[in-house]
Structures are given as C-alpha cells and as structure tokens.
Coordinates of C-alpha atoms and ligand atoms in Angstrom, one line a residue:
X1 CA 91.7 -21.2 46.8
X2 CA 93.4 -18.2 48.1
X3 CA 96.9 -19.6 48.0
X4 CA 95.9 -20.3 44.1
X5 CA 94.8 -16.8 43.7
X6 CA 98.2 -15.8 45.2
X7 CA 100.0 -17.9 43.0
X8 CA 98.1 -16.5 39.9
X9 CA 98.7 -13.2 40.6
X10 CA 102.5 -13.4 40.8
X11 CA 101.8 -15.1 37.3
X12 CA 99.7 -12.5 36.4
X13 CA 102.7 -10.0 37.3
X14 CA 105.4 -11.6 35.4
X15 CA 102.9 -11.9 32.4
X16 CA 101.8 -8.6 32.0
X17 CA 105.6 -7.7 31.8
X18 CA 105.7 -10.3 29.2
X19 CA 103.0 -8.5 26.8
X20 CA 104.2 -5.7 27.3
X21 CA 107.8 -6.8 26.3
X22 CA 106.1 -8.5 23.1
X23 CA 104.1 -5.8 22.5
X24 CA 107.2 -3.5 22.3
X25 CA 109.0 -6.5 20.3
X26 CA 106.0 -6.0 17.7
X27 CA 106.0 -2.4 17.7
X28 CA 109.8 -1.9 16.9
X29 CA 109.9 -3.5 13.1
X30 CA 106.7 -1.7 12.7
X31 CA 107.9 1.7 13.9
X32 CA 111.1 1.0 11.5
X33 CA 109.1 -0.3 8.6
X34 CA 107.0 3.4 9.0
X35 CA 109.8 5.4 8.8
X36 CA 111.6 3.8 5.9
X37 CA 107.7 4.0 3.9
X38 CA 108.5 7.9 4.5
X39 CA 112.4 7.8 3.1
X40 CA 110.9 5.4 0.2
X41 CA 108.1 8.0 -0.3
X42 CA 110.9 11.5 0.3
X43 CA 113.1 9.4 -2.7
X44 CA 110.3 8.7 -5.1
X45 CA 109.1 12.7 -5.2
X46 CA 112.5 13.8 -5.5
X47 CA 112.9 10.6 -8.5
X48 CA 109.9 12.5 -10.0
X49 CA 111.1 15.9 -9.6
X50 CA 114.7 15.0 -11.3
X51 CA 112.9 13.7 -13.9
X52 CA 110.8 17.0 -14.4
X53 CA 114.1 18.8 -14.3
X54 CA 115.1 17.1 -16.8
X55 CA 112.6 16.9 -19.2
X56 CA 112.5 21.1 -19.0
X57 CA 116.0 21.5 -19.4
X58 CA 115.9 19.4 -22.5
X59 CA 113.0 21.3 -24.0
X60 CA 114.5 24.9 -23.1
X61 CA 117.8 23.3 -24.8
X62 CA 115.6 22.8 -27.7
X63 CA 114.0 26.4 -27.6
X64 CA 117.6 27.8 -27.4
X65 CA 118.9 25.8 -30.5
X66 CA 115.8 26.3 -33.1
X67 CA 116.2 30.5 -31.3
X68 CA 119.5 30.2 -32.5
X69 CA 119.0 28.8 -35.9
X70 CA 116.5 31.5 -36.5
X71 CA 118.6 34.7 -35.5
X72 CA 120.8 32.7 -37.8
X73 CA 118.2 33.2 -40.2
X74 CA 117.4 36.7 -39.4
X75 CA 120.8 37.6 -40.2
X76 CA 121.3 36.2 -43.1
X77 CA 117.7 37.6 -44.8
X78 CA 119.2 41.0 -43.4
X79 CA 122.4 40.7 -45.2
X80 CA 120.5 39.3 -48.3
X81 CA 118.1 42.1 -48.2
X82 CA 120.8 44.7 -47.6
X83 CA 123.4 43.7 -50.1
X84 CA 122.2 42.0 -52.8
X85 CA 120.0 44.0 -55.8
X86 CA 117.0 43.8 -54.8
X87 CA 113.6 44.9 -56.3
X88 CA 111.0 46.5 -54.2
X89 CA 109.0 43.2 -54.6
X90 CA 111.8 41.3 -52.9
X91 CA 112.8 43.8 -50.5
X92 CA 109.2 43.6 -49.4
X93 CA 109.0 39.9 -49.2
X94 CA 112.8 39.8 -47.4
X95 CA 111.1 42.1 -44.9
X96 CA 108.3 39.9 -44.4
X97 CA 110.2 36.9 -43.4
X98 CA 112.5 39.1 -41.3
X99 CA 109.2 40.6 -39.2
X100 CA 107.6 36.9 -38.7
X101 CA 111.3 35.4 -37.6
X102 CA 111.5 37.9 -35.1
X103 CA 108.2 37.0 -33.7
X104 CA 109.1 33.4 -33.9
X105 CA 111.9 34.2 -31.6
X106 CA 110.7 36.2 -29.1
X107 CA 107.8 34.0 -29.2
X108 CA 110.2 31.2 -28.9
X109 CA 112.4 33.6 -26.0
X110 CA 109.0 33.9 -24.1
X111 CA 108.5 29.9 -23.6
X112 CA 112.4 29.6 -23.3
X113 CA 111.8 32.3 -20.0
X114 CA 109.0 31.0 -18.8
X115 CA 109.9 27.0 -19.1
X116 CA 113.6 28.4 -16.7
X117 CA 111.5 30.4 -14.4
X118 CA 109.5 26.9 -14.2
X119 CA 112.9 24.6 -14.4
X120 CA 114.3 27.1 -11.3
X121 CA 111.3 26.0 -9.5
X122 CA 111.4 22.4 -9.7
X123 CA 114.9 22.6 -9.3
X124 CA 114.7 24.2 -5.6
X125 CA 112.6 22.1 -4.6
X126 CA 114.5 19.4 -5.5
X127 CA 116.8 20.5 -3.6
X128 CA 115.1 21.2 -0.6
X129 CA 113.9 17.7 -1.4
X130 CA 117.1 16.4 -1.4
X131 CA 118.3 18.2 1.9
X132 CA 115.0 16.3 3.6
X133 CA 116.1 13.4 2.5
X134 CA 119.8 13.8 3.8
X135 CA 118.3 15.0 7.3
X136 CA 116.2 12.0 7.7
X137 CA 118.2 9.1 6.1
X138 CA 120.2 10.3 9.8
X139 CA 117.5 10.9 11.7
X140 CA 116.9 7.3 10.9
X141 CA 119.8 5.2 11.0
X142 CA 120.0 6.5 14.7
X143 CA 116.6 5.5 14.9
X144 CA 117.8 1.7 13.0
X145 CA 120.4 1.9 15.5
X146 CA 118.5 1.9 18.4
X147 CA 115.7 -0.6 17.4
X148 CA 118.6 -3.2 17.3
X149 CA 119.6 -2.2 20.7
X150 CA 115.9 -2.2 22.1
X151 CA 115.2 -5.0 20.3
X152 CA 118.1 -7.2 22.1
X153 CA 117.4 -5.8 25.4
X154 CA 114.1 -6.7 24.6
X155 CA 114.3 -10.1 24.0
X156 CA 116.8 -10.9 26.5
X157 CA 113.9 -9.4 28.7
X158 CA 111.6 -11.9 27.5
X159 CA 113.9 -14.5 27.7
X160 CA 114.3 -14.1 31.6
X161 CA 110.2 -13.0 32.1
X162 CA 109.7 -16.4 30.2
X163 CA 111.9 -18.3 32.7
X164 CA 110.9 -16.9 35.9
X165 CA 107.4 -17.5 34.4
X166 CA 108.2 -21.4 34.0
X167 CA 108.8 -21.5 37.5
X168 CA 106.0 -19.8 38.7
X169 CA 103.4 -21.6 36.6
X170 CA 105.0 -25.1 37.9
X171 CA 104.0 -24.1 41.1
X172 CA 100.5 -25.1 42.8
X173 CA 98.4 -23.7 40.3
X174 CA 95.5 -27.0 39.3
X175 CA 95.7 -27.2 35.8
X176 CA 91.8 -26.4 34.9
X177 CA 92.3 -23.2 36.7
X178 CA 95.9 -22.2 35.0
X179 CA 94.3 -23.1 31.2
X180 CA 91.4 -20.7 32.0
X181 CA 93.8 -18.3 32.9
X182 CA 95.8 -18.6 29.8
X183 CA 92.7 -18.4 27.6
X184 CA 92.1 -15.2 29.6
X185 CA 94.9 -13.6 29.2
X186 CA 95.2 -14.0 25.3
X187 CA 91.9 -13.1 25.0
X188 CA 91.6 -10.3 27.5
X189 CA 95.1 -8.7 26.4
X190 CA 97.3 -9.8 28.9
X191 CA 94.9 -9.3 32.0
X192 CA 93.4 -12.3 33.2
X193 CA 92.6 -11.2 36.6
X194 CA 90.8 -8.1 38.0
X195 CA 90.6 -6.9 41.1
X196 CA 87.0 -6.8 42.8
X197 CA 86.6 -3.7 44.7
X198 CA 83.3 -2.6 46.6
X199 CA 81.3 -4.7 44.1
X200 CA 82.8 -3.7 41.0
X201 CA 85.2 -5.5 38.3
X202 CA 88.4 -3.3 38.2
X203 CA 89.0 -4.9 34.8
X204 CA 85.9 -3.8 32.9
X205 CA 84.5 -1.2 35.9
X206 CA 81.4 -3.3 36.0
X207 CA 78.8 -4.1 39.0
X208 CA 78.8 -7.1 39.8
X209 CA 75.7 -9.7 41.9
X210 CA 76.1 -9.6 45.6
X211 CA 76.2 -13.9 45.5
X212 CA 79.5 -13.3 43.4
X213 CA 81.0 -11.3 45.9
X214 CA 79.8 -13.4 48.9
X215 CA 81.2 -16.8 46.9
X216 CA 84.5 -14.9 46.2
X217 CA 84.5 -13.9 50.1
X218 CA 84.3 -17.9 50.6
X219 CA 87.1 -18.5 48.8
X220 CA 86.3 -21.9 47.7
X221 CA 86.2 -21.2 44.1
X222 CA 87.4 -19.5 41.0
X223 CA 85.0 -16.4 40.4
X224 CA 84.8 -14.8 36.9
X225 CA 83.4 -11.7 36.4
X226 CA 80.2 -12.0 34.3
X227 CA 80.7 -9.7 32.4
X228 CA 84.8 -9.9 31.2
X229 CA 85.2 -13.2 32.6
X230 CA 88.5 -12.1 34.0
X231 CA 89.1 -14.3 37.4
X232 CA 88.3 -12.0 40.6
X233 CA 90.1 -11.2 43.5
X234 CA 89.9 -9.6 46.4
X235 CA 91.8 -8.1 49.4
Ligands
ZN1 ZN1 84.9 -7.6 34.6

C-alpha cells in the first residue's frame, strides 16, 4: 500500500499542476470577455451621450432660427411704426407687438443659453468619454495580446502535464484505488489526497478516530478521511 500511496502522490503532483493550468485556461476568456463588457459598456454611454449632443444642438439651431426670424420681425414693426403714417391707435398696437417680440426673444435667448451651457456639458464629457475609451481599447489589446500568449503557453503546459500524467497513472496504481482517486479529485477540486498529521486531515483540518490513524499506520489499506473523503497519508 505504501508504494501505491507513493505512486498517487506523484499523480497527485502532476494533477494539481493540471487544475491549476485549466483553471488559468478557464480564467483567461473570462478575464477577456470582462474587459470587453466594460469597452462595450464605455461605447454605449458615449453612443448615448452623442446622441444627447445632438439632439441639443438641433434644438438650440432651432431657437437661433425662430430668434432670428423674430428680430426680423422686430425690425420690420420698428420701420413700419417709424415710417409709415401712423395713428395713435396703430402706433400703440405696433408698439405692443414690438414689447411681446422682444420678450419672445430674450425668452427664446434665455433657453438658447441655457440649452449651450447644457450642450457644453454633455459635450465634455463626451469627450472625456471618448479619451477613456481610447486609453482602454489599448490598455486592452495589450491585455488580448497577452491572453493569446498565456493561453498557448498554457496549453502547451497541459499538453506535457497530460503526458507525463499518462505515464504516471499506467504505473502500479490497482484500478479501484486510481477511479476513487479520480472521483476525488473532480469532486474535491483537484486534491484527492491529504496529508494526516498528528491526527488531523490537512485537507479539511479535521480530527480524525484513533483506529483511522492506527489502520493508516498498517498500511494495508486505502484510508479516507471521514469527513472529506480525501485518501490519507502519512510520513
Ligand atoms: Zn479531511
């Protein structure tokens, strides 16, 4: 039994490299996928905020045509009222319409100020927006860059763990004993063996009976922990 325990902790050794390989192999994509949610994200607020832009500068393009129009307006109800005969009836009413188109229009220059003062706004941070987005998009093609790289060293990692494992597995281990381990180490996250030491499992750091520890000491079987089930060993 002890030469099987040997032989499942080399296995144990190589394996352990392999999760952790696959486990960087899973994180990678992952990792990239976050990133590009945040560039997706950075474009769609800066989508919005062009849109906003937009939509003020049309409607302070608006404000500055119907402004126009009315000091157009304004002018000509001046000129009318200045130069043509006029009774006082007229005069009065020309004067009327003069005072309420001048309050349209600086009604209408009021909106017109406040709608640029909001349009500056967006517009900055748009821009800051848009500087983000130019900082990142670099930060994470590097980043693309190097998951490929990772990615190939990792896998040519596995490739290697996977073949020094096919040795090792080939190699005295009964195959009751190796399928227990297997299940283990799926189940127990790539650690199907724990070390017993004075009485407790170094794999969950639980106590375990004395008669465990005295059948492990006889070596004549595989002992599980009863509480994680990973196989023990001992020094
Ligand atoms: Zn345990």
């Amino acid at each position: 039994m002890q030469d099987t325990l040997i032989a499942l902790r080399g296995l144990q050794e190589i394996d352990r490299h392999i999760y952790r390989v696959q486990a960087e192999l899973e994180r990678l994509p992952k990792e990239l996928e976050q990133r590009k949610e945040v560039l997706v994200r950075l474009q769609e607020a800066i989508s919005e905020r062009e849109f906003s832009a937009k939509e003020l500068r049309a409607r302070i393009k608006e404000i500055e045509d119907a402004t126009s129009g009315l000091r157009q307006r304004q002018r000509k109800l001046e000129h009318e009222s200045n130069t043509q005969k006029v009774d006082a009836a007229l005069l009065a009413s020309f004067q009327h319409e003069i005072r309420q188109v001048k309050r349209t229009v600086s009604q209408a220059e009021d909106d017109g100020l406040s709608l640029v003062s909001e349009a500056d706004e967006v517009e900055k941070g748009l821009t800051e927006l848009q500087e983000r987005l130019a900082e990142e998009s670099t930060v994470f093609e590097e980043f693309q860059g190097n998951v490929v790289k990772e990615t190939a060293d990792a896998e040519a990692k596995l490739a290697e763990l996977i073949a020094k494992r096919e040795k090792e597995a080939s190699g005295g281990i009964e195959a009751p004993v190796l399928d227990l381990y297997t299940k283990l180490l799926a189940s127990r996250g790539g650690e199907a063996l724990a070390e017993l030491n004075d009485m407790v499992c170094q794999g969950c750091f639980v106590g375990i009976p004395r008669n465990l520890s005295v059948r492990l000491a006889r070596q004549l079987e595989v002992v599980q922990c009863p509480n994680c089930q990973r196989i023990l060993y001992s020094f």
